[in-house]
Every structure is written in structure tokens, then in C-alpha cells.
Amino acid sequence: MKFYKMYAQPCVEEYVVPGDGIDVLFDGCLYSEFQYLDHAPITVEIAPEGGVIFPDFIVYQTIPLVSIEMRQVFTRFNADYIFYKPVQLTNSARGIVEEYYLALPPRIDCLDSGRSIFVVGEEEDNRQPFERRCEVSKIVIARKKIGRFDIFKIANSVNQEIIVTERLKNALERESFENLYFNELEE
């Protein structure tokens, strides 16, 4: 089984950019800390510096937003472990409202620790060892550790990559979603 990084192009001038109102989701999304999030819908005005096209997949900083159609693919895959929150992106001046979902995958212990490469940060800070997170510069997924998950992030790391299985990648590609890309991970 192959694994892929799923990502969006953040700097396409034609795509909308969520405004400052989206920042309320940042802390919960940074390390998939669901305790800082709720399921109540939010409305966010788009930033004036963005474009006017609403793609199917937007990643703003660490916040992944998906279209209703993309969420439906996750639902067909029984991805009941994804945290969803309705997010309306609006342009009040033009009377535009587009429905999205925060679709935040959990972080799981999924690395092949013998083949992955870890970069450990400086030990000079005041954080306790359990608060420190490393960066994984070479991600190698241990197939046996993912269980039934087709989409996830890496636990105990600062990495923000969303990882998907080949099976989910293929299903998403069949739908031709806008602004959705994949890079294969090394085996």
C-alpha cells in the first residue's frame, strides 16, 4: 500500500483566502487538539487580498477546509474519525456564501521509526520532554499502525502533512477536485 501527502496550493491568486475570522480554529488545528474545537458553525468573511474562485480544498495555515462534495467522499470511506465543523466563507459585498467544512484528521502513531528520519529541536527551552515535538524529515508509514484510517496526520511531530492511503487518493482523484494535489511518500 502506498501513502501520499495531500495538499493544496496556497498561493494561487484566483482562489479565495479566508479572513481573520478563521484564526479561532488555529490552536485546535495545529496539533489536531479536538478539545479546543466544537461543532458549531462559523461564518468567515474572505480576505480582500484573495481571489474570487472557491476551490474544493483550501489549507489556510494549518486549517484544512473541504467542499461539501469532498466531505461526501470521506463519508463514503467511513472516515468517521475526522473532526468536522461547518464553515461558511462569505463575501458580504457581493452577497456570496460558500459552504465548507473544517475536515481535521486525527494525529496517530503511524511512523516506521526505524526508517523515518527525525530532526529533534534544541533542548534549551523550558518545555518538559513530553511537550517537545520533533520534525520528521523523511516520513515512512508503518502499514500495520494505521488500522482502518485512510487519512491522518503524524502524532508527536510538528509536521502538518495530511497523509492519505492510495485507495482514498484514487477516489479523490476520480472526482477531479480543484486545488487538490498529492505527493507520494517514499517506501
Backbone as JSON Lines, residues from 0, in Angstrom:
{"i":0,"aa":"M","n":[0.84,-1.17,0.0],"ca":[0.0,0.0,0.0],"c":[0.89,1.24,0.0]}
{"i":1,"aa":"K","n":[0.54,2.18,-0.84],"ca":[1.29,3.43,-0.92],"c":[0.56,4.52,-0.13]}
{"i":2,"aa":"F","n":[1.35,5.51,0.29],"ca":[0.82,6.64,1.04],"c":[1.22,7.93,0.35]}
{"i":3,"aa":"Y","n":[0.4,8.96,0.52],"ca":[0.6,10.23,-0.17],"c":[0.36,11.4,0.78]}
{"i":4,"aa":"K","n":[1.1,12.47,0.56],"ca":[0.8,13.74,1.2],"c":[-0.3,14.39,0.37]}
{"i":5,"aa":"M","n":[-1.34,14.84,1.02],"ca":[-2.43,15.55,0.34],"c":[-2.26,17.03,0.66]}
{"i":6,"aa":"Y","n":[-2.26,17.87,-0.37],"ca":[-2.04,19.29,-0.12],"c":[-2.8,20.16,-1.11]}
{"i":7,"aa":"A","n":[-2.86,21.45,-0.8],"ca":[-3.47,22.46,-1.66],"c":[-2.43,23.52,-1.97]}
{"i":8,"aa":"Q","n":[-2.55,24.13,-3.11],"ca":[-1.67,25.25,-3.46],"c":[-2.19,26.5,-2.75]}
{"i":9,"aa":"P","n":[-1.42,27.08,-1.83],"ca":[-1.94,28.21,-1.06],"c":[-1.8,29.56,-1.75]}
{"i":10,"aa":"C","n":[-0.99,29.66,-2.76],"ca":[-0.66,30.97,-3.33],"c":[-1.23,31.2,-4.72]}
{"i":11,"aa":"V","n":[-2.35,30.57,-5.04],"ca":[-2.98,30.81,-6.34],"c":[-3.82,32.07,-6.2]}
{"i":12,"aa":"E","n":[-3.49,33.09,-6.95],"ca":[-4.12,34.4,-6.81],"c":[-5.62,34.38,-7.03]}
{"i":13,"aa":"E","n":[-6.11,33.47,-7.84],"ca":[-7.54,33.42,-8.17],"c":[-8.38,32.81,-7.05]}
{"i":14,"aa":"Y","n":[-7.76,32.08,-6.12],"ca":[-8.5,31.4,-5.06],"c":[-8.77,32.33,-3.88]}
{"i":15,"aa":"V","n":[-9.94,32.13,-3.27],"ca":[-10.28,32.91,-2.08],"c":[-9.32,32.56,-0.94]}
{"i":16,"aa":"V","n":[-9.17,33.51,-0.05],"ca":[-8.36,33.33,1.15],"c":[-9.25,33.65,2.34]}
{"i":17,"aa":"P","n":[-9.38,32.74,3.3],"ca":[-10.19,33.05,4.48],"c":[-9.61,34.26,5.22]}
{"i":18,"aa":"G","n":[-10.51,35.08,5.75],"ca":[-10.08,36.26,6.51],"c":[-9.72,35.91,7.94]}
{"i":19,"aa":"D","n":[-9.5,36.95,8.74],"ca":[-9.03,36.79,10.12],"c":[-9.97,35.95,10.99]}
{"i":20,"aa":"G","n":[-11.24,35.89,10.68],"ca":[-12.18,35.13,11.48],"c":[-11.86,33.65,11.58]}
{"i":21,"aa":"I","n":[-11.09,33.13,10.65],"ca":[-10.72,31.71,10.65],"c":[-9.7,31.4,11.75]}
{"i":22,"aa":"D","n":[-9.04,32.43,12.27],"ca":[-7.98,32.24,13.28],"c":[-8.47,31.54,14.54]}
{"i":23,"aa":"V","n":[-9.77,31.57,14.82],"ca":[-10.29,30.88,16.02],"c":[-10.06,29.37,15.94]}
{"i":24,"aa":"L","n":[-9.79,28.85,14.76],"ca":[-9.57,27.41,14.57],"c":[-8.1,27.02,14.65]}
{"i":25,"aa":"F","n":[-7.22,28.0,14.64],"ca":[-5.79,27.72,14.53],"c":[-5.26,26.81,15.64]}
{"i":26,"aa":"D","n":[-5.51,27.16,16.89],"ca":[-4.95,26.38,18.01],"c":[-5.39,24.92,17.97]}
{"i":27,"aa":"G","n":[-6.65,24.68,17.7],"ca":[-7.13,23.3,17.65],"c":[-6.59,22.52,16.47]}
{"i":28,"aa":"C","n":[-6.34,23.21,15.36],"ca":[-5.87,22.54,14.14],"c":[-4.37,22.29,14.14]}
{"i":29,"aa":"L","n":[-3.61,23.08,14.86],"ca":[-2.16,22.97,14.82],"c":[-1.69,21.55,15.12]}
{"i":30,"aa":"Y","n":[-2.19,20.96,16.2],"ca":[-1.79,19.6,16.56],"c":[-2.99,18.65,16.66]}
{"i":31,"aa":"S","n":[-4.07,18.96,15.93],"ca":[-5.3,18.16,15.97],"c":[-5.78,17.97,17.41]}
{"i":32,"aa":"E","n":[-5.85,19.08,18.13],"ca":[-6.31,19.05,19.52],"c":[-7.8,19.38,19.52]}
{"i":33,"aa":"F","n":[-8.59,18.33,19.36],"ca":[-10.03,18.48,19.2],"c":[-10.69,19.11,20.42]}
{"i":34,"aa":"Q","n":[-10.05,19.05,21.58],"ca":[-10.65,19.63,22.78],"c":[-10.79,21.14,22.68]}
{"i":35,"aa":"Y","n":[-10.11,21.78,21.74],"ca":[-10.21,23.22,21.56],"c":[-11.2,23.61,20.47]}
{"i":36,"aa":"L","n":[-11.9,22.63,19.94],"ca":[-12.83,22.87,18.84],"c":[-14.23,22.4,19.23]}
{"i":37,"aa":"D","n":[-15.23,23.0,18.6],"ca":[-16.6,22.5,18.76],"c":[-17.21,22.37,17.36]}
{"i":38,"aa":"H","n":[-18.4,21.84,17.3],"ca":[-19.04,21.6,16.0],"c":[-19.96,22.73,15.56]}
{"i":39,"aa":"A","n":[-20.02,23.81,16.34],"ca":[-20.89,24.94,15.99],"c":[-20.4,25.61,14.7]}
{"i":40,"aa":"P","n":[-21.31,25.89,13.78],"ca":[-20.9,26.54,12.53],"c":[-20.32,27.93,12.77]}
{"i":41,"aa":"I","n":[-19.4,28.33,11.9],"ca":[-18.89,29.7,11.94],"c":[-18.97,30.3,10.53]}
{"i":42,"aa":"T","n":[-19.01,31.61,10.51],"ca":[-19.02,32.36,9.24],"c":[-17.77,33.21,9.21]}
{"i":43,"aa":"V","n":[-17.05,33.14,8.1],"ca":[-15.79,33.86,7.95],"c":[-15.83,34.65,6.66]}
{"i":44,"aa":"E","n":[-15.6,35.93,6.77],"ca":[-15.5,36.79,5.59],"c":[-14.17,36.5,4.89]}
{"i":45,"aa":"I","n":[-14.2,36.42,3.56],"ca":[-12.95,36.17,2.85],"c":[-12.08,37.43,2.87]}
{"i":46,"aa":"A","n":[-10.78,37.23,2.79],"ca":[-9.83,38.34,2.82],"c":[-9.87,39.1,1.5]}
{"i":47,"aa":"P","n":[-9.73,40.4,1.55],"ca":[-9.77,41.19,0.32],"c":[-8.61,40.91,-0.63]}
{"i":48,"aa":"E","n":[-7.48,40.43,-0.11],"ca":[-6.32,40.17,-0.98],"c":[-6.44,38.86,-1.76]}
{"i":49,"aa":"G","n":[-7.44,38.07,-1.49],"ca":[-7.62,36.81,-2.21],"c":[-8.38,37.0,-3.5]}
{"i":50,"aa":"G","n":[-8.58,35.88,-4.18],"ca":[-9.31,35.89,-5.44],"c":[-10.8,35.67,-5.23]}
{"i":51,"aa":"V","n":[-11.46,35.2,-6.3],"ca":[-12.92,35.01,-6.25],"c":[-13.34,33.56,-6.51]}
{"i":52,"aa":"I","n":[-12.38,32.67,-6.77],"ca":[-12.7,31.27,-7.04],"c":[-12.65,30.48,-5.73]}
{"i":53,"aa":"F","n":[-13.7,29.69,-5.49],"ca":[-13.8,28.85,-4.3],"c":[-13.44,27.42,-4.68]}
{"i":54,"aa":"P","n":[-12.19,27.0,-4.46],"ca":[-11.8,25.63,-4.84],"c":[-12.36,24.61,-3.84]}
{"i":55,"aa":"D","n":[-12.24,23.35,-4.18],"ca":[-12.75,22.28,-3.31],"c":[-11.91,22.07,-2.07]}
{"i":56,"aa":"F","n":[-10.63,22.42,-2.12],"ca":[-9.74,22.18,-1.0],"c":[-8.92,23.43,-0.74]}
{"i":57,"aa":"I","n":[-8.97,23.89,0.51],"ca":[-8.21,25.07,0.94],"c":[-7.47,24.68,2.21]}
{"i":58,"aa":"V","n":[-6.19,24.98,2.27],"ca":[-5.45,24.85,3.53],"c":[-4.92,26.24,3.85]}
{"i":59,"aa":"Y","n":[-5.49,26.83,4.88],"ca":[-5.05,28.15,5.33],"c":[-4.23,27.95,6.6]}
{"i":60,"aa":"Q","n":[-2.95,28.22,6.54],"ca":[-2.01,27.93,7.63],"c":[-2.13,26.44,7.96]}
{"i":61,"aa":"T","n":[-2.75,26.09,9.07],"ca":[-2.89,24.67,9.43],"c":[-4.35,24.21,9.35]}
{"i":62,"aa":"I","n":[-5.21,25.01,8.74],"ca":[-6.65,24.78,8.77],"c":[-7.12,24.21,7.43]}
{"i":63,"aa":"P","n":[-7.48,22.91,7.37],"ca":[-7.95,22.32,6.12],"c":[-9.46,22.47,5.95]}
{"i":64,"aa":"L","n":[-9.86,23.1,4.86],"ca":[-11.28,23.27,4.54],"c":[-11.6,22.48,3.28]}
{"i":65,"aa":"V","n":[-12.73,21.77,3.31],"ca":[-13.13,20.97,2.15],"c":[-14.54,21.35,1.73]}
{"i":66,"aa":"S","n":[-14.81,21.18,0.44],"ca":[-16.15,21.41,-0.09],"c":[-17.09,20.3,0.39]}
{"i":67,"aa":"I","n":[-18.37,20.54,0.21],"ca":[-19.37,19.54,0.58],"c":[-19.11,18.25,-0.19]}
{"i":68,"aa":"E","n":[-18.77,18.37,-1.47],"ca":[-18.53,17.18,-2.3],"c":[-17.31,16.38,-1.82]}
{"i":69,"aa":"M","n":[-16.29,17.08,-1.38],"ca":[-15.12,16.37,-0.85],"c":[-15.46,15.65,0.44]}
{"i":70,"aa":"R","n":[-16.24,16.28,1.28],"ca":[-16.66,15.63,2.52],"c":[-17.45,14.36,2.21]}
{"i":71,"aa":"Q","n":[-18.25,14.38,1.17],"ca":[-19.04,13.21,0.8],"c":[-18.15,12.01,0.45]}
{"i":72,"aa":"V","n":[-17.01,12.28,-0.17],"ca":[-16.07,11.19,-0.45],"c":[-15.54,10.61,0.86]}
{"i":73,"aa":"F","n":[-15.18,11.47,1.81],"ca":[-14.71,10.98,3.11],"c":[-15.79,10.16,3.81]}
{"i":74,"aa":"T","n":[-17.04,10.59,3.68],"ca":[-18.15,9.86,4.29],"c":[-18.3,8.48,3.66]}
{"i":75,"aa":"R","n":[-18.16,8.4,2.34],"ca":[-18.24,7.09,1.66],"c":[-17.12,6.16,2.13]}
{"i":76,"aa":"F","n":[-16.02,6.72,2.59],"ca":[-14.89,5.93,3.1],"c":[-15.02,5.63,4.59]}
{"i":77,"aa":"N","n":[-16.17,5.96,5.17],"ca":[-16.41,5.74,6.61],"c":[-15.34,6.39,7.47]}
{"i":78,"aa":"A","n":[-14.9,7.57,7.07],"ca":[-13.87,8.3,7.83],"c":[-14.54,9.06,8.97]}
{"i":79,"aa":"D","n":[-15.16,8.32,9.89],"ca":[-15.89,8.91,11.0],"c":[-14.96,9.47,12.08]}
{"i":80,"aa":"Y","n":[-13.68,9.34,11.89],"ca":[-12.69,9.84,12.84],"c":[-12.23,11.26,12.5]}
{"i":81,"aa":"I","n":[-12.68,11.81,11.38],"ca":[-12.34,13.19,11.01],"c":[-13.24,14.13,11.8]}
{"i":82,"aa":"F","n":[-12.65,15.21,12.31],"ca":[-13.43,16.23,13.01],"c":[-13.97,17.21,11.97]}
{"i":83,"aa":"Y","n":[-15.29,17.36,11.94],"ca":[-15.93,18.28,11.01],"c":[-16.56,19.46,11.74]}
{"i":84,"aa":"K","n":[-16.46,20.61,11.1],"ca":[-17.11,21.82,11.61],"c":[-17.54,22.63,10.4]}
{"i":85,"aa":"P","n":[-18.83,23.0,10.31],"ca":[-19.28,23.82,9.18],"c":[-18.64,25.21,9.21]}
{"i":86,"aa":"V","n":[-18.15,25.63,8.04],"ca":[-17.53,26.95,7.9],"c":[-18.1,27.59,6.64]}
{"i":87,"aa":"Q","n":[-18.78,28.71,6.82],"ca":[-19.27,29.47,5.67],"c":[-18.24,30.53,5.32]}
{"i":88,"aa":"L","n":[-17.79,30.51,4.07],"ca":[-16.92,31.58,3.59],"c":[-17.81,32.55,2.84]}
{"i":89,"aa":"T","n":[-17.73,33.82,3.19],"ca":[-18.65,34.8,2.61],"c":[-17.9,35.99,2.02]}
{"i":90,"aa":"N","n":[-18.56,36.61,1.08],"ca":[-18.15,37.91,0.56],"c":[-19.4,38.76,0.66]}
{"i":91,"aa":"S","n":[-19.55,39.47,1.75],"ca":[-20.77,40.24,2.03],"c":[-21.05,41.27,0.96]}
{"i":92,"aa":"A","n":[-20.02,41.93,0.46],"ca":[-20.19,42.97,-0.54],"c":[-20.83,42.43,-1.81]}
{"i":93,"aa":"R","n":[-20.54,41.18,-2.15],"ca":[-21.09,40.58,-3.38],"c":[-22.25,39.62,-3.09]}
{"i":94,"aa":"G","n":[-22.57,39.42,-1.82],"ca":[-23.68,38.53,-1.46],"c":[-23.37,37.06,-1.72]}
{"i":95,"aa":"I","n":[-22.1,36.67,-1.6],"ca":[-21.68,35.3,-1.88],"c":[-21.48,34.54,-0.57]}
{"i":96,"aa":"V","n":[-22.03,33.34,-0.51],"ca":[-21.85,32.44,0.63],"c":[-21.52,31.06,0.08]}
{"i":97,"aa":"E","n":[-20.39,30.52,0.5],"ca":[-19.99,29.17,0.08],"c":[-19.82,28.3,1.32]}
{"i":98,"aa":"E","n":[-20.37,27.09,1.24],"ca":[-20.33,26.16,2.37],"c":[-19.08,25.29,2.29]}
{"i":99,"aa":"Y","n":[-18.36,25.24,3.39],"ca":[-17.18,24.38,3.53],"c":[-17.28,23.65,4.87]}
{"i":100,"aa":"Y","n":[-16.36,22.73,5.06],"ca":[-16.2,22.08,6.35],"c":[-14.73,22.1,6.73]}
{"i":101,"aa":"L","n":[-14.49,22.44,7.99],"ca":[-13.2,22.11,8.56],"c":[-13.19,20.59,8.59]}
{"i":102,"aa":"A","n":[-12.18,19.96,8.02],"ca":[-12.07,18.5,7.99],"c":[-10.71,18.15,8.56]}
{"i":103,"aa":"L","n":[-10.65,18.01,9.87],"ca":[-9.38,17.84,10.56],"c":[-9.15,16.37,10.9]}
{"i":104,"aa":"P","n":[-8.14,15.76,10.27],"ca":[-7.85,14.36,10.6],"c":[-7.11,14.25,11.92]}
{"i":105,"aa":"P","n":[-7.24,13.11,12.59],"ca":[-6.52,12.92,13.85],"c":[-5.04,12.68,13.6]}
{"i":106,"aa":"R","n":[-4.25,12.9,14.63],"ca":[-2.84,12.54,14.6],"c":[-2.71,11.15,15.21]}
{"i":107,"aa":"I","n":[-2.02,10.27,14.5],"ca":[-1.86,8.92,15.0],"c":[-0.38,8.51,14.98]}
{"i":108,"aa":"D","n":[-0.05,7.57,15.83],"ca":[1.3,7.0,15.87],"c":[1.4,6.03,14.7]}
{"i":109,"aa":"C","n":[1.99,6.48,13.6],"ca":[1.94,5.7,12.36],"c":[3.3,5.53,11.69]}
{"i":110,"aa":"L","n":[4.36,6.04,12.3],"ca":[5.66,6.03,11.63],"c":[6.41,4.72,11.81]}
{"i":111,"aa":"D","n":[7.13,4.37,10.77],"ca":[8.14,3.31,10.87],"c":[9.37,4.01,11.44]}
{"i":112,"aa":"S","n":[9.57,3.89,12.75],"ca":[10.62,4.67,13.41],"c":[12.02,4.27,12.99]}
{"i":113,"aa":"G","n":[12.18,3.09,12.46],"ca":[13.5,2.66,12.01],"c":[13.88,3.23,10.65]}
{"i":114,"aa":"R","n":[12.89,3.6,9.86],"ca":[13.17,4.1,8.51],"c":[12.87,5.58,8.33]}
{"i":115,"aa":"S","n":[12.1,6.16,9.24],"ca":[11.81,7.59,9.18],"c":[13.02,8.35,9.72]}
{"i":116,"aa":"I","n":[13.15,9.6,9.33],"ca":[14.25,10.43,9.83],"c":[13.65,11.57,10.64]}
{"i":117,"aa":"F","n":[14.13,11.71,11.9],"ca":[13.62,12.7,12.83],"c":[14.65,13.8,13.05]}
{"i":118,"aa":"V","n":[14.15,15.04,13.14],"ca":[15.0,16.18,13.46],"c":[14.52,16.7,14.8]}
{"i":119,"aa":"V","n":[15.37,16.57,15.8],"ca":[14.99,16.97,17.15],"c":[15.44,18.41,17.37]}
{"i":120,"aa":"G","n":[14.54,19.22,17.93],"ca":[14.83,20.63,18.16],"c":[15.77,20.86,19.32]}
{"i":121,"aa":"E","n":[16.11,22.1,19.52],"ca":[17.01,22.49,20.6],"c":[16.39,22.14,21.95]}
{"i":122,"aa":"E","n":[17.21,21.72,22.87],"ca":[16.75,21.35,24.2],"c":[16.85,22.52,25.18]}
{"i":123,"aa":"E","n":[17.15,23.7,24.69],"ca":[17.39,24.83,25.58],"c":[16.13,25.46,26.13]}
{"i":124,"aa":"D","n":[14.99,25.14,25.57],"ca":[13.77,25.78,26.04],"c":[13.32,25.18,27.38]}
{"i":125,"aa":"N","n":[12.29,25.75,27.92],"ca":[11.81,25.33,29.25],"c":[10.73,24.26,29.19]}
{"i":126,"aa":"R","n":[10.46,23.71,28.03],"ca":[9.4,22.71,27.93],"c":[9.84,21.37,28.51]}
{"i":127,"aa":"Q","n":[8.88,20.67,29.03],"ca":[9.12,19.32,29.53],"c":[9.31,18.38,28.34]}
{"i":128,"aa":"P","n":[9.98,17.25,28.52],"ca":[10.19,16.32,27.4],"c":[8.9,15.91,26.7]}
{"i":129,"aa":"F","n":[7.81,15.71,27.45],"ca":[6.55,15.28,26.82],"c":[5.9,16.4,26.01]}
{"i":130,"aa":"E","n":[6.35,17.65,26.19],"ca":[5.81,18.77,25.44],"c":[6.59,19.02,24.15]}
{"i":131,"aa":"R","n":[7.76,18.45,24.03],"ca":[8.58,18.67,22.84],"c":[8.08,17.81,21.69]}
{"i":132,"aa":"R","n":[8.11,18.37,20.53],"ca":[7.71,17.64,19.33],"c":[8.84,17.75,18.32]}
{"i":133,"aa":"C","n":[9.09,16.69,17.61],"ca":[10.17,16.71,16.63],"c":[9.58,16.94,15.24]}
{"i":134,"aa":"E","n":[10.47,17.17,14.3],"ca":[10.06,17.23,12.9],"c":[10.5,15.93,12.25]}
{"i":135,"aa":"V","n":[9.67,15.42,11.37],"ca":[10.01,14.21,10.63],"c":[10.37,14.66,9.22]}
{"i":136,"aa":"S","n":[11.66,14.53,8.87],"ca":[12.1,14.99,7.55],"c":[11.92,13.91,6.48]}
{"i":137,"aa":"K","n":[11.92,12.66,6.88],"ca":[11.61,11.57,5.96],"c":[10.5,10.74,6.6]}
{"i":138,"aa":"I","n":[9.32,10.81,5.99],"ca":[8.15,10.14,6.53],"c":[8.02,8.76,5.88]}
{"i":139,"aa":"V","n":[8.09,7.73,6.72],"ca":[7.83,6.37,6.25],"c":[6.73,5.81,7.16]}
{"i":140,"aa":"I","n":[5.61,5.46,6.56],"ca":[4.46,4.99,7.31],"c":[4.55,3.48,7.53]}
{"i":141,"aa":"A","n":[4.27,3.05,8.75],"ca":[4.19,1.62,9.07],"c":[2.74,1.18,8.81]}
{"i":142,"aa":"R","n":[2.55,0.38,7.79],"ca":[1.19,-0.02,7.38],"c":[0.37,-0.6,8.52]}
{"i":143,"aa":"K","n":[1.0,-1.4,9.36],"ca":[0.27,-2.06,10.44],"c":[-0.25,-1.09,11.49]}
{"i":144,"aa":"K","n":[0.3,0.13,11.53],"ca":[-0.09,1.09,12.56],"c":[-1.29,1.95,12.19]}
{"i":145,"aa":"I","n":[-1.7,1.95,10.94],"ca":[-2.77,2.88,10.55],"c":[-4.17,2.31,10.79]}
{"i":146,"aa":"G","n":[-4.26,1.01,11.03],"ca":[-5.58,0.43,11.28],"c":[-6.52,0.69,10.12]}
{"i":147,"aa":"R","n":[-7.7,1.19,10.42],"ca":[-8.72,1.44,9.39],"c":[-8.66,2.85,8.82]}
{"i":148,"aa":"F","n":[-7.68,3.67,9.23],"ca":[-7.63,5.06,8.82],"c":[-7.09,5.2,7.39]}
{"i":149,"aa":"D","n":[-7.79,6.0,6.6],"ca":[-7.36,6.32,5.25],"c":[-6.82,7.74,5.14]}
{"i":150,"aa":"I","n":[-6.98,8.53,6.2],"ca":[-6.5,9.91,6.22],"c":[-6.11,10.24,7.66]}
{"i":151,"aa":"F","n":[-4.94,10.87,7.83],"ca":[-4.44,11.14,9.18],"c":[-3.25,12.08,9.1]}
{"i":152,"aa":"K","n":[-2.81,12.53,10.28],"ca":[-1.58,13.29,10.43],"c":[-0.65,12.5,11.35]}
{"i":153,"aa":"I","n":[0.6,12.93,11.45],"ca":[1.6,12.22,12.23],"c":[1.58,12.72,13.68]}
{"i":154,"aa":"A","n":[1.47,11.8,14.62],"ca":[1.46,12.15,16.05],"c":[2.87,12.54,16.51]}
{"i":155,"aa":"N","n":[2.91,13.34,17.56],"ca":[4.16,13.73,18.24],"c":[5.17,14.41,17.32]}
{"i":156,"aa":"S","n":[4.68,15.17,16.37],"ca":[5.57,15.89,15.47],"c":[4.99,17.27,15.18]}
{"i":157,"aa":"V","n":[5.83,18.14,14.65],"ca":[5.37,19.46,14.22],"c":[4.88,19.41,12.77]}
{"i":158,"aa":"N","n":[5.04,18.29,12.11],"ca":[4.64,18.15,10.72],"c":[3.15,18.42,10.55]}
{"i":159,"aa":"Q","n":[2.82,19.1,9.47],"ca":[1.42,19.43,9.19],"c":[0.86,18.64,8.01]}
{"i":160,"aa":"E","n":[1.64,17.74,7.45],"ca":[1.18,16.98,6.29],"c":[-0.06,16.16,6.62]}
{"i":161,"aa":"I","n":[-0.99,16.17,5.69],"ca":[-2.13,15.28,5.75],"c":[-1.76,14.08,4.88]}
{"i":162,"aa":"I","n":[-1.81,12.89,5.47],"ca":[-1.41,11.67,4.78],"c":[-2.67,10.89,4.41]}
{"i":163,"aa":"V","n":[-2.71,10.38,3.18],"ca":[-3.83,9.55,2.74],"c":[-3.3,8.25,2.13]}
{"i":164,"aa":"T","n":[-4.16,7.24,2.17],"ca":[-3.82,5.98,1.52],"c":[-4.02,6.11,0.02]}
{"i":165,"aa":"E","n":[-3.43,5.2,-0.72],"ca":[-3.6,5.19,-2.17],"c":[-5.07,5.02,-2.54]}
{"i":166,"aa":"R","n":[-5.77,4.23,-1.77],"ca":[-7.19,3.97,-2.03],"c":[-8.0,5.26,-1.97]}
{"i":167,"aa":"L","n":[-7.79,6.08,-0.93],"ca":[-8.5,7.35,-0.81],"c":[-8.03,8.34,-1.86]}
{"i":168,"aa":"K","n":[-6.74,8.39,-2.11],"ca":[-6.2,9.27,-3.15],"c":[-6.87,9.01,-4.49]}
{"i":169,"aa":"N","n":[-6.98,7.73,-4.86],"ca":[-7.6,7.38,-6.13],"c":[-9.06,7.81,-6.19]}
{"i":170,"aa":"A","n":[-9.79,7.64,-5.1],"ca":[-11.19,8.05,-5.06],"c":[-11.32,9.56,-5.2]}
{"i":171,"aa":"L","n":[-10.45,10.31,-4.55],"ca":[-10.49,11.76,-4.64],"c":[-10.1,12.24,-6.04]}
{"i":172,"aa":"E","n":[-9.11,11.6,-6.63],"ca":[-8.69,12.0,-7.99],"c":[-9.79,11.75,-9.02]}
{"i":173,"aa":"R","n":[-10.58,10.71,-8.83],"ca":[-11.67,10.42,-9.78],"c":[-12.68,11.56,-9.83]}
{"i":174,"aa":"E","n":[-12.78,12.3,-8.74],"ca":[-13.75,13.41,-8.67],"c":[-13.22,14.7,-9.26]}
{"i":175,"aa":"S","n":[-11.94,14.78,-9.58],"ca":[-11.32,15.98,-10.17],"c":[-11.56,17.25,-9.34]}
{"i":176,"aa":"F","n":[-11.3,17.15,-8.05],"ca":[-11.49,18.3,-7.17],"c":[-10.44,19.37,-7.48]}
{"i":177,"aa":"E","n":[-10.88,20.62,-7.39],"ca":[-10.0,21.74,-7.68],"c":[-9.1,22.05,-6.48]}
{"i":178,"aa":"N","n":[-7.83,22.26,-6.75],"ca":[-6.8,22.62,-5.78],"c":[-6.47,21.46,-4.83]}
{"i":179,"aa":"L","n":[-6.52,20.26,-5.34],"ca":[-6.19,19.07,-4.56],"c":[-5.04,18.34,-5.24]}
{"i":180,"aa":"Y","n":[-3.93,18.17,-4.51],"ca":[-2.73,17.58,-5.06],"c":[-2.18,16.52,-4.12]}
{"i":181,"aa":"F","n":[-1.33,15.65,-4.69],"ca":[-0.74,14.56,-3.92],"c":[0.73,14.39,-4.28]}
{"i":182,"aa":"N","n":[1.54,14.06,-3.27],"ca":[2.93,13.66,-3.47],"c":[3.11,12.3,-2.8]}
{"i":183,"aa":"E","n":[3.66,11.35,-3.54],"ca":[3.86,10.01,-2.98],"c":[4.99,10.04,-1.96]}
{"i":184,"aa":"L","n":[4.79,9.35,-0.84],"ca":[5.83,9.2,0.17],"c":[6.74,8.05,-0.22]}
{"i":185,"aa":"E","n":[7.99,8.13,0.2],"ca":[8.93,7.04,-0.04],"c":[8.51,5.82,0.77]}
{"i":186,"aa":"E","n":[8.86,4.67,0.24],"ca":[8.55,3.45,0.98],"c":[9.76,2.94,1.7]}
